[in-house]
Coordinates of N, CA and C in Angstrom, one line a residue:
Chain A
D925 N -8.0 -33.5 -4.3 CA -9.4 -34.0 -4.3 C -10.9 -34.1 -5.1
I926 N -11.0 -35.4 -5.1 CA -12.0 -35.4 -6.1 C -13.3 -35.9 -5.0
Q927 N -14.0 -34.6 -4.9 CA -15.2 -35.1 -3.5 C -16.4 -35.6 -4.5
M928 N -17.2 -36.8 -3.4 CA -17.9 -37.4 -4.3 C -19.4 -37.0 -3.3
T929 N -20.9 -36.5 -3.7 CA -21.3 -36.5 -3.2 C -23.2 -37.3 -3.5
Q930 N -23.2 -38.0 -2.3 CA -24.5 -39.0 -2.4 C -25.6 -38.1 -2.6
S931 N -26.8 -38.7 -3.6 CA -28.1 -38.4 -2.6 C -29.0 -39.4 -3.0
P932 N -30.0 -39.6 -1.8 CA -30.3 -38.8 -0.5 C -29.2 -39.5 0.7
S933 N -29.4 -38.2 1.8 CA -28.7 -39.2 2.6 C -29.2 -40.0 4.1
S934 N -30.7 -40.0 3.5 CA -30.8 -41.1 3.9 C -32.7 -41.2 3.5
L935 N -32.7 -42.8 3.8 CA -34.6 -42.7 2.8 C -35.3 -43.7 3.2
S936 N -36.2 -43.8 3.7 CA -37.0 -44.1 3.8 C -37.9 -45.6 3.1
A937 N -37.9 -46.7 3.2 CA -38.5 -47.5 2.5 C -39.0 -49.1 2.3
F938 N -39.6 -49.2 1.8 CA -40.5 -51.0 2.4 C -40.0 -52.3 1.4
V939 N -40.1 -53.1 2.3 CA -39.6 -54.4 1.6 C -40.4 -54.3 0.2
G940 N -39.7 -54.9 -0.3 CA -40.2 -55.1 -2.1 C -40.0 -53.7 -2.7
D941 N -39.8 -52.3 -2.2 CA -39.6 -51.3 -3.1 C -38.1 -51.9 -4.0
R942 N -38.3 -50.7 -4.9 CA -37.2 -50.3 -5.6 C -36.2 -49.1 -5.6
V943 N -35.2 -49.1 -5.3 CA -34.4 -47.6 -4.3 C -33.2 -47.6 -5.6
T944 N -33.3 -46.3 -5.4 CA -32.0 -45.9 -6.4 C -31.8 -44.8 -5.7
I945 N -30.0 -44.8 -5.4 CA -29.0 -43.9 -4.8 C -28.2 -43.3 -5.6
T946 N -28.2 -42.2 -5.7 CA -27.3 -41.3 -6.9 C -25.1 -41.1 -6.1
C947 N -25.0 -40.8 -6.7 CA -23.5 -40.4 -6.4 C -23.2 -39.6 -7.2
R948 N -22.5 -38.2 -7.6 CA -21.5 -37.3 -8.1 C -20.4 -37.2 -7.6
A949 N -19.3 -37.6 -8.7 CA -18.1 -36.8 -8.2 C -17.9 -35.4 -9.0
S950 N -17.2 -34.9 -8.4 CA -17.0 -33.4 -8.6 C -16.2 -33.1 -10.0
Q951 N -15.4 -34.2 -10.4 CA -15.0 -34.2 -11.8 C -14.9 -35.3 -12.5
S952 N -14.8 -36.1 -13.8 CA -14.9 -37.1 -14.1 C -14.1 -38.2 -13.5
I953 N -14.9 -39.1 -13.4 CA -13.5 -40.4 -13.2 C -14.2 -42.3 -13.6
S954 N -14.3 -41.2 -15.2 CA -14.4 -43.0 -16.1 C -15.3 -43.3 -15.5
R955 N -15.2 -44.9 -15.6 CA -16.1 -45.7 -14.6 C -15.5 -46.4 -13.2
Y956 N -14.6 -45.3 -12.8 CA -13.9 -46.0 -11.8 C -14.6 -45.7 -10.5
L957 N -15.9 -46.1 -10.2 CA -17.0 -45.8 -9.2 C -17.4 -47.1 -8.6
N958 N -17.0 -47.4 -7.5 CA -17.5 -48.8 -6.4 C -18.8 -48.2 -5.5
W959 N -19.4 -49.5 -5.9 CA -20.2 -49.6 -4.1 C -20.1 -50.3 -3.2
Y960 N -20.5 -49.6 -2.0 CA -20.0 -50.3 -0.6 C -21.6 -50.4 0.1
Q961 N -21.9 -51.7 0.9 CA -22.8 -52.4 1.9 C -21.9 -51.8 3.0
Q962 N -22.9 -51.4 4.3 CA -21.9 -51.6 5.8 C -23.4 -51.4 6.8
K963 N -23.5 -52.3 7.3 CA -24.7 -52.5 8.4 C -23.5 -52.1 9.7
P964 N -24.4 -52.1 10.7 CA -23.6 -51.6 11.6 C -22.3 -52.5 12.8
G965 N -21.6 -51.9 12.9 CA -20.3 -52.3 13.4 C -19.5 -53.4 12.5
K966 N -19.8 -53.3 11.5 CA -19.3 -54.1 10.6 C -18.5 -53.4 9.4
A967 N -17.4 -54.1 9.0 CA -17.1 -53.3 8.2 C -17.7 -53.7 6.4
P968 N -17.3 -52.5 5.9 CA -17.7 -52.1 4.4 C -17.7 -53.8 3.7
K969 N -18.8 -54.1 2.9 CA -19.0 -55.0 1.9 C -18.7 -54.5 0.4
L970 N -18.1 -55.1 -0.4 CA -18.2 -54.3 -2.0 C -19.7 -55.0 -2.7
L971 N -19.8 -54.3 -3.2 CA -21.4 -54.4 -4.2 C -21.3 -54.4 -5.1
I972 N -20.6 -53.7 -6.0 CA -20.5 -52.8 -7.0 C -19.1 -52.3 -7.6
Y973 N -18.5 -52.2 -8.8 CA -16.8 -51.9 -8.9 C -16.7 -52.1 -10.1
A974 N -16.2 -50.8 -10.5 CA -16.0 -50.3 -12.3 C -17.5 -50.0 -12.6
A975 N -18.3 -49.2 -11.7 CA -19.6 -48.9 -11.9 C -20.7 -49.7 -11.8
S976 N -20.5 -50.9 -12.6 CA -21.4 -51.6 -13.4 C -21.5 -52.7 -13.0
S977 N -20.2 -53.4 -12.1 CA -19.8 -55.1 -12.7 C -20.2 -55.6 -10.8
L978 N -21.1 -56.7 -10.7 CA -21.9 -57.5 -9.6 C -20.2 -58.0 -9.3
Q979 N -19.8 -57.8 -7.9 CA -19.1 -58.4 -6.6 C -19.5 -60.2 -6.8
S980 N -18.9 -60.8 -7.0 CA -18.8 -62.4 -7.0 C -19.9 -62.2 -5.7
G981 N -21.0 -63.0 -5.5 CA -21.4 -63.0 -4.3 C -22.6 -62.3 -4.1
V982 N -22.9 -61.2 -4.7 CA -23.8 -60.3 -4.7 C -25.1 -60.8 -5.2
P983 N -26.2 -60.3 -4.7 CA -27.4 -60.6 -5.5 C -27.8 -59.8 -6.6
S984 N -28.6 -60.2 -7.5 CA -28.7 -59.8 -8.4 C -29.2 -58.4 -8.7
R985 N -30.0 -58.0 -7.3 CA -31.1 -57.4 -7.5 C -30.2 -55.9 -7.5
F986 N -29.1 -56.0 -7.0 CA -28.3 -55.1 -6.9 C -27.3 -55.0 -8.2
S987 N -27.7 -53.5 -9.0 CA -27.5 -52.9 -9.9 C -27.0 -51.6 -9.8
G988 N -26.0 -51.6 -10.4 CA -24.9 -49.9 -10.8 C -24.9 -49.3 -12.2
S989 N -25.4 -48.1 -12.5 CA -25.0 -47.4 -14.1 C -24.5 -46.0 -13.8
G990 N -24.1 -45.8 -14.8 CA -23.3 -44.4 -14.8 C -21.6 -44.1 -15.4
S991 N -21.5 -43.1 -16.0 CA -19.8 -42.9 -16.1 C -19.6 -41.4 -15.9
G992 N -18.3 -41.0 -16.2 CA -18.2 -39.6 -16.2 C -18.3 -39.2 -14.7
T993 N -19.2 -38.6 -14.5 CA -19.4 -37.9 -12.9 C -21.0 -38.4 -12.2
D994 N -21.7 -39.0 -13.0 CA -22.9 -39.6 -12.4 C -23.4 -40.9 -12.2
F995 N -23.5 -41.3 -11.1 CA -23.9 -43.0 -11.1 C -25.0 -43.0 -10.2
T996 N -25.8 -44.0 -10.5 CA -26.6 -44.9 -10.0 C -26.1 -46.4 -8.9
L997 N -26.5 -46.3 -7.9 CA -27.1 -47.9 -7.4 C -28.7 -48.0 -7.1
T998 N -29.3 -49.4 -7.8 CA -30.1 -49.4 -7.7 C -30.4 -50.7 -7.2
I999 N -31.4 -51.1 -5.7 CA -31.9 -52.3 -5.6 C -32.7 -52.5 -5.8
G1000 N -32.9 -53.9 -6.8 CA -34.2 -54.3 -7.6 C -35.7 -54.3 -6.8
S1001 N -35.9 -55.0 -5.5 CA -36.6 -55.4 -4.9 C -36.0 -55.2 -3.3
L1002 N -36.3 -54.7 -2.4 CA -35.8 -54.4 -1.3 C -35.9 -55.7 -0.4
Q1003 N -34.8 -56.3 0.1 CA -35.4 -57.2 1.1 C -34.7 -56.7 3.0
P1004 N -35.0 -57.4 3.6 CA -35.0 -56.9 4.9 C -33.6 -56.8 5.3
E1005 N -32.5 -57.9 4.6 CA -31.6 -57.5 4.6 C -30.8 -56.5 4.1
D1006 N -31.1 -55.6 3.4 CA -30.6 -54.5 2.6 C -30.5 -53.0 3.6
F1007 N -31.1 -52.9 4.4 CA -31.5 -52.3 5.6 C -30.3 -51.9 5.9
A1008 N -29.3 -50.9 5.5 CA -27.3 -50.8 5.8 C -27.0 -49.2 5.2
T1009 N -26.2 -48.7 5.0 CA -26.1 -47.8 4.8 C -24.8 -47.7 3.6
Y1010 N -25.0 -47.2 2.1 CA -24.2 -47.2 1.5 C -23.5 -46.3 0.9
Y1011 N -22.2 -46.6 0.4 CA -21.2 -45.6 -0.2 C -20.7 -45.9 -1.4
C1012 N -20.8 -44.8 -2.0 CA -19.7 -44.9 -3.6 C -18.4 -44.7 -3.0
Q1013 N -17.4 -45.0 -4.0 CA -15.8 -44.5 -3.5 C -15.5 -44.7 -5.2
Q1014 N -14.7 -43.4 -5.5 CA -13.8 -43.3 -6.5 C -13.1 -44.0 -6.3
S1015 N -12.2 -44.7 -7.3 CA -10.7 -45.4 -8.0 C -10.2 -44.5 -8.7
F1016 N -10.7 -43.4 -9.3 CA -10.1 -42.6 -10.4 C -8.1 -42.2 -10.1
T1017 N -8.4 -41.9 -9.0 CA -6.8 -41.4 -8.4 C -6.7 -41.3 -7.1
T1018 N -5.5 -41.0 -6.5 CA -5.4 -41.2 -5.0 C -5.2 -39.4 -5.0
P1019 N -5.9 -39.1 -3.9 CA -7.0 -39.7 -2.6 C -7.9 -40.4 -3.2
Y1020 N -7.7 -41.4 -3.2 CA -8.9 -42.1 -2.8 C -10.3 -41.7 -2.0
T1021 N -11.7 -41.8 -2.4 CA -12.6 -40.4 -1.6 C -13.9 -41.2 -1.8
F1022 N -14.4 -41.3 -0.6 CA -15.9 -41.6 -0.5 C -16.6 -40.8 -0.4
G1023 N -18.4 -41.2 -0.9 CA -19.2 -40.0 -0.6 C -19.7 -39.9 0.8
Q1024 N -20.6 -39.8 1.7 CA -20.9 -39.7 3.1 C -22.1 -40.1 3.2
G1025 N -22.3 -41.1 2.5 CA -23.2 -42.2 2.7 C -24.6 -42.2 2.7
T1026 N -25.4 -43.0 2.1 CA -26.9 -43.2 2.2 C -27.4 -44.0 3.4
K1027 N -28.2 -43.5 4.3 CA -28.8 -44.8 5.3 C -29.8 -45.4 4.6
L1028 N -30.3 -46.6 4.4 CA -31.7 -46.9 4.0 C -32.2 -47.1 5.0
E1029 N -33.3 -46.9 5.3 CA -34.3 -47.3 6.8 C -35.7 -48.1 6.6
I1030 N -36.0 -48.5 7.2 CA -37.5 -48.9 7.1 C -38.5 -48.0 7.3
Chain B
Q548 N -9.9 -69.0 2.0 CA -11.3 -67.6 2.1 C -9.9 -66.8 2.6
L549 N -9.7 -65.4 1.9 CA -8.9 -64.4 2.5 C -9.5 -63.8 4.0
Q550 N -8.6 -63.5 4.3 CA -9.2 -62.9 6.0 C -7.9 -62.4 6.1
L551 N -8.5 -60.4 6.9 CA -7.6 -59.6 7.2 C -8.0 -59.5 8.8
Q552 N -7.0 -59.7 9.5 CA -7.2 -59.0 10.7 C -5.9 -57.8 11.4
E553 N -6.9 -56.9 12.2 CA -5.9 -55.9 12.6 C -6.0 -56.1 14.3
S554 N -4.6 -55.9 14.3 CA -4.7 -55.8 15.4 C -3.5 -54.9 16.3
G555 N -3.1 -54.2 17.4 CA -2.8 -53.4 17.7 C -3.1 -52.7 19.2
P556 N -2.9 -51.5 19.7 CA -3.4 -50.9 21.2 C -4.8 -50.1 20.8
G557 N -6.0 -50.8 21.5 CA -6.7 -49.9 21.9 C -7.4 -48.5 22.0
L558 N -6.2 -47.8 22.9 CA -6.1 -46.4 23.6 C -5.0 -46.6 23.3
V559 N -4.9 -44.9 22.4 CA -3.1 -44.3 22.4 C -3.4 -42.7 23.0
K560 N -2.7 -42.3 23.5 CA -2.1 -41.0 24.5 C -2.1 -39.8 23.4
P561 N -2.7 -38.8 23.8 CA -2.5 -37.7 22.7 C -1.0 -37.6 22.1
S562 N -0.5 -36.9 21.6 CA 1.0 -36.8 20.8 C 1.9 -38.1 20.2
E563 N 1.1 -39.3 21.2 CA 1.9 -40.1 20.4 C 1.8 -41.0 19.7
T564 N 2.3 -42.3 18.7 CA 2.2 -42.7 17.7 C 1.4 -44.2 17.8
L565 N 0.2 -44.0 16.8 CA -0.5 -45.1 17.0 C -0.4 -46.3 15.7
S566 N 0.2 -47.3 16.4 CA 0.7 -48.7 15.9 C -0.6 -50.0 15.1
L567 N -0.5 -49.9 14.2 CA -1.7 -51.1 13.9 C -1.2 -52.3 13.0
T568 N -1.3 -53.6 12.9 CA -0.7 -54.3 12.1 C -2.0 -55.1 11.3
C569 N -2.1 -55.6 10.4 CA -3.0 -56.4 9.7 C -2.3 -57.8 9.0
T570 N -2.8 -58.5 9.4 CA -2.2 -60.0 9.3 C -3.1 -60.6 8.2
V571 N -2.3 -60.7 6.7 CA -3.1 -61.5 6.0 C -3.3 -62.7 5.9
S572 N -4.3 -63.6 6.1 CA -4.5 -65.3 5.8 C -5.3 -65.9 5.0
G573 N -5.1 -67.1 4.4 CA -5.6 -67.5 3.2 C -5.2 -67.1 2.2
G574 N -4.2 -66.3 1.9 CA -3.9 -65.4 0.5 C -2.4 -65.0 0.8
S575 N -1.5 -65.1 -0.7 CA 0.2 -64.2 -0.3 C -0.7 -62.6 -0.5
I576 N 0.3 -61.9 0.5 CA 0.5 -60.5 0.7 C 1.1 -60.5 -0.9
S577 N 2.1 -60.9 -1.6 CA 3.5 -60.5 -2.3 C 2.8 -60.5 -3.8
S578 N 1.4 -60.7 -4.0 CA 0.4 -61.0 -5.3 C 1.2 -59.5 -5.8
S579 N 1.1 -59.8 -7.7 CA 1.3 -58.4 -8.0 C -0.2 -57.5 -8.1
S580 N -1.6 -58.4 -7.9 CA -2.6 -58.1 -8.3 C -2.9 -57.0 -7.2
Y581 N -2.5 -57.3 -5.9 CA -3.4 -56.2 -5.3 C -2.0 -55.4 -5.1
Y582 N -2.9 -54.2 -3.9 CA -2.4 -53.4 -3.0 C -3.1 -53.6 -1.7
W583 N -2.6 -52.7 -0.9 CA -3.0 -53.1 0.7 C -3.0 -52.1 1.1
D584 N -4.4 -51.8 1.7 CA -5.0 -50.6 2.4 C -5.2 -49.6 4.1
W585 N -5.3 -48.9 4.2 CA -6.0 -48.5 5.7 C -6.7 -47.7 5.3
I586 N -7.7 -48.1 6.4 CA -8.8 -46.7 5.7 C -9.8 -46.8 7.0
R587 N -10.3 -45.4 7.6 CA -10.4 -45.0 9.0 C -11.9 -44.5 9.0
Q588 N -12.7 -44.7 9.6 CA -13.8 -44.3 10.4 C -14.5 -43.5 11.8
P589 N -14.1 -42.0 11.7 CA -14.3 -41.9 12.9 C -15.5 -42.3 13.3
P590 N -16.3 -42.4 14.8 CA -17.2 -42.6 15.1 C -18.5 -42.1 14.9
G591 N -19.8 -43.1 14.2 CA -20.4 -42.4 13.4 C -20.6 -41.6 12.4
K592 N -19.4 -41.6 11.7 CA -18.8 -40.4 10.0 C -18.8 -42.2 9.1
G593 N -18.5 -40.5 8.0 CA -17.8 -41.5 7.2 C -16.5 -42.5 6.6
L594 N -16.5 -42.6 5.5 CA -15.2 -43.6 5.7 C -13.8 -42.9 5.4
E595 N -12.3 -42.9 5.5 CA -11.3 -41.8 5.0 C -10.2 -43.0 4.9
W596 N -9.7 -42.9 3.3 CA -8.6 -43.2 3.3 C -7.5 -43.0 3.5
I597 N -6.6 -43.5 4.2 CA -5.4 -43.2 4.4 C -3.9 -43.7 4.1
G598 N -4.1 -44.7 3.3 CA -2.9 -45.3 2.3 C -3.0 -46.6 1.8
S599 N -1.8 -46.8 1.1 CA -2.0 -47.8 0.3 C -0.2 -48.7 0.1
I600 N -0.3 -49.7 0.0 CA 1.2 -50.2 0.1 C 1.1 -51.8 -0.8
Y601 N 2.1 -51.3 -1.8 CA 2.4 -52.7 -2.6 C 3.5 -53.9 -1.9
Y602 N 3.4 -54.8 -2.0 CA 4.2 -55.8 -1.2 C 5.6 -55.7 -1.8
G603 N 6.0 -54.5 -2.6 CA 7.2 -54.4 -2.9 C 7.9 -52.8 -2.7
G604 N 7.4 -52.4 -1.5 CA 7.3 -50.9 -0.3 C 7.0 -50.2 -1.1
N605 N 6.3 -49.7 -2.4 CA 5.8 -49.0 -2.9 C 4.5 -48.6 -2.3
T606 N 4.5 -46.8 -1.7 CA 3.2 -46.6 -0.6 C 3.0 -45.2 -1.5
Y607 N 1.3 -45.0 -0.8 CA 0.7 -43.9 -1.4 C -0.1 -43.6 -0.5
Y608 N -0.1 -42.0 -0.2 CA -0.3 -41.7 1.5 C -1.8 -40.6 1.1
N609 N -3.1 -40.2 1.5 CA -3.7 -39.4 1.6 C -3.0 -38.2 1.9
P610 N -2.7 -36.9 1.1 CA -1.9 -35.9 1.4 C -2.5 -35.3 2.4
S611 N -3.7 -35.6 3.5 CA -4.3 -35.3 4.5 C -3.2 -35.9 5.7
L612 N -3.3 -36.7 5.4 CA -2.6 -37.6 6.7 C -0.7 -37.8 6.6
K613 N -0.1 -37.3 5.0 CA 0.7 -38.0 4.6 C 2.1 -37.4 6.1
S614 N 2.2 -36.3 6.1 CA 3.4 -35.9 7.2 C 2.9 -36.8 8.1
R615 N 2.4 -37.5 8.6 CA 2.2 -38.3 9.8 C 2.3 -39.5 9.8
V616 N 2.0 -40.3 8.5 CA 1.5 -41.7 8.0 C 3.0 -42.5 7.4
T617 N 3.2 -43.3 8.5 CA 4.3 -44.7 7.8 C 3.7 -45.9 7.2
M618 N 3.7 -46.6 6.2 CA 3.1 -47.8 6.0 C 4.0 -48.7 5.7
S619 N 4.2 -49.8 6.3 CA 5.3 -51.0 5.9 C 4.6 -52.3 5.8
V620 N 5.4 -53.2 5.0 CA 5.5 -54.1 4.8 C 5.9 -55.6 5.1
D621 N 5.6 -57.1 5.8 CA 6.6 -57.5 5.9 C 6.2 -58.8 5.3
T622 N 6.6 -59.2 3.9 CA 6.1 -60.2 3.3 C 6.6 -61.6 4.1
S623 N 7.4 -61.8 4.9 CA 7.7 -63.4 5.2 C 6.4 -63.6 6.5
K624 N 5.8 -62.7 7.2 CA 4.6 -62.7 8.3 C 3.5 -62.4 7.3
N625 N 3.6 -61.9 6.2 CA 2.3 -62.1 5.7 C 1.8 -60.6 5.8
Q626 N 2.3 -59.7 6.6 CA 1.7 -58.7 7.4 C 2.1 -57.2 6.5
F627 N 1.0 -55.9 6.7 CA 1.6 -54.9 6.8 C 0.9 -54.3 8.2
S628 N 1.7 -53.0 8.0 CA 1.5 -52.1 9.2 C 1.5 -50.5 8.6
L629 N 0.6 -49.8 10.1 CA 0.4 -48.4 9.4 C 1.2 -47.8 11.1
K630 N 1.5 -47.0 10.5 CA 1.7 -45.8 12.1 C 1.3 -44.6 12.0
L631 N 1.0 -43.6 12.8 CA 0.5 -42.4 13.2 C 0.9 -41.7 14.0
S632 N 1.8 -41.0 13.4 CA 2.3 -39.9 14.8 C 1.6 -39.1 15.1
S633 N 1.8 -38.1 15.9 CA 1.7 -37.1 16.5 C -0.2 -37.1 16.9
V634 N -0.8 -38.1 17.5 CA -2.2 -38.4 17.0 C -3.0 -37.8 18.2
T635 N -4.4 -36.8 18.1 CA -5.5 -36.5 18.6 C -6.2 -37.1 18.7
A636 N -7.5 -36.2 19.6 CA -8.7 -37.0 19.6 C -9.0 -36.8 18.1
A637 N -8.9 -36.1 17.6 CA -9.4 -36.2 15.9 C -9.1 -38.0 15.0
D638 N -8.1 -38.0 15.7 CA -7.7 -40.1 14.8 C -8.5 -41.0 15.7
T639 N -9.1 -40.4 16.7 CA -10.1 -41.4 17.3 C -11.0 -42.1 15.9
A640 N -11.0 -43.4 15.5 CA -11.5 -44.0 14.8 C -11.7 -45.7 14.6
V641 N -12.3 -46.1 14.2 CA -12.0 -47.5 14.0 C -11.6 -47.6 12.4
Y642 N -10.4 -48.6 12.5 CA -9.2 -48.7 11.6 C -9.5 -50.1 10.8
Y643 N -9.6 -50.0 9.4 CA -10.3 -50.9 8.9 C -8.7 -51.1 7.7
C644 N -8.3 -52.2 7.5 CA -7.1 -53.1 6.4 C -8.0 -53.6 5.6
A645 N -7.5 -53.0 4.6 CA -8.5 -53.9 3.0 C -7.3 -54.1 2.0
R646 N -7.9 -54.9 1.2 CA -7.3 -55.3 -0.3 C -7.9 -54.9 -1.3
Q647 N -7.0 -54.3 -1.8 CA -7.4 -53.8 -3.5 C -6.9 -53.9 -4.3
Y648 N -8.2 -54.7 -5.0 CA -7.2 -55.5 -5.9 C -7.2 -54.6 -7.7
S649 N -6.7 -54.3 -7.8 CA -6.0 -53.5 -9.2 C -6.1 -54.1 -10.6
S650 N -6.9 -53.7 -11.4 CA -7.1 -54.7 -12.6 C -7.1 -53.1 -13.9
S651 N -7.8 -53.0 -14.9 CA -8.1 -52.0 -15.9 C -9.0 -51.5 -15.6
S652 N -10.1 -52.4 -15.0 CA -11.5 -52.2 -14.8 C -12.0 -51.1 -13.5
G653 N -10.5 -51.0 -12.8 CA -10.6 -50.5 -11.8 C -9.9 -50.7 -10.4
T654 N -10.4 -50.5 -9.1 CA -9.3 -50.7 -8.2 C -10.4 -51.0 -6.8
P655 N -11.1 -51.8 -7.1 CA -12.1 -51.5 -5.5 C -11.0 -52.4 -4.4
F656 N -12.0 -52.1 -3.0 CA -11.1 -52.8 -1.8 C -12.2 -54.1 -1.7
D657 N -11.6 -55.4 -2.0 CA -12.9 -56.3 -2.2 C -12.5 -56.8 -0.7
Y658 N -11.6 -57.0 0.1 CA -11.5 -57.6 1.2 C -11.2 -57.0 2.1
W659 N -12.0 -56.9 3.3 CA -11.9 -56.2 4.4 C -11.7 -56.7 5.6
G660 N -10.8 -55.9 6.7 CA -11.0 -56.7 8.1 C -11.5 -56.0 8.8
Q661 N -11.9 -57.2 10.1 CA -13.2 -56.4 10.6 C -13.4 -55.3 11.5
G662 N -11.8 -54.7 11.7 CA -12.0 -53.6 12.3 C -11.8 -53.4 13.2
T663 N -10.7 -51.9 13.9 CA -10.5 -52.3 15.0 C -10.7 -50.9 15.8
L664 N -10.9 -50.3 16.8 CA -11.4 -49.1 17.3 C -10.5 -49.0 18.2
V665 N -9.7 -47.4 17.7 CA -8.6 -46.8 18.3 C -9.0 -45.3 18.6
T666 N -8.7 -45.5 20.3 CA -9.1 -44.2 20.9 C -8.1 -43.2 21.5
V667 N -7.8 -42.2 20.7 CA -6.7 -40.8 21.6 C -7.0 -40.7 22.9
S668 N -6.7 -40.8 23.8 CA -7.3 -40.0 25.0 C -6.5 -40.5 26.0
S669 N -5.9 -39.4 26.8 CA -5.4 -39.4 28.0 C -5.9 -40.4 29.3

């Protein structure tokens, strides 16, 4: 299985901050990397697919980059509604695997 | 707007079989562009992919669960289902159904159900 490792596991920030979350794959996954946002008691929501493509309806302050094994999710200017847990996920090969999550807190 | 809704028992006894159904509305399950998936999340933990099914019946399972998982699709009802046998407390989780969009750019999970908590306990 491809292991996905996110860092940090948790992050404290303020409204207006620029935040970056990192995801590393245990082997090359080209650009088959997706990012999700999950709020308590809710299903995950797709933010970014194919490493850098913004899902329809997602604010432009979210951006993704990377290829191969190293990827980043950047939130340009944190808004109150962005405080949540973020997961990366590889769709390069089955079994599809997720990172352990990054909890973004105030 | 596409919607997915999980249904099934919220409590299953150890050693029995967990059975869930996902009903898709606002779109056809028979589209060639999509796979239909089950993903689970134990309380307070991360996400685990269980498996995928195509409307034609092709299935792909997580090897860690493969011996216990069966997925099926009913195109006439626009539903797909999950059966997980010989459950233990470790199978207690929120179970999500999701749509997986298939393209040359990748295969993200773009629509999710709200999730249903299944507790394994006697």
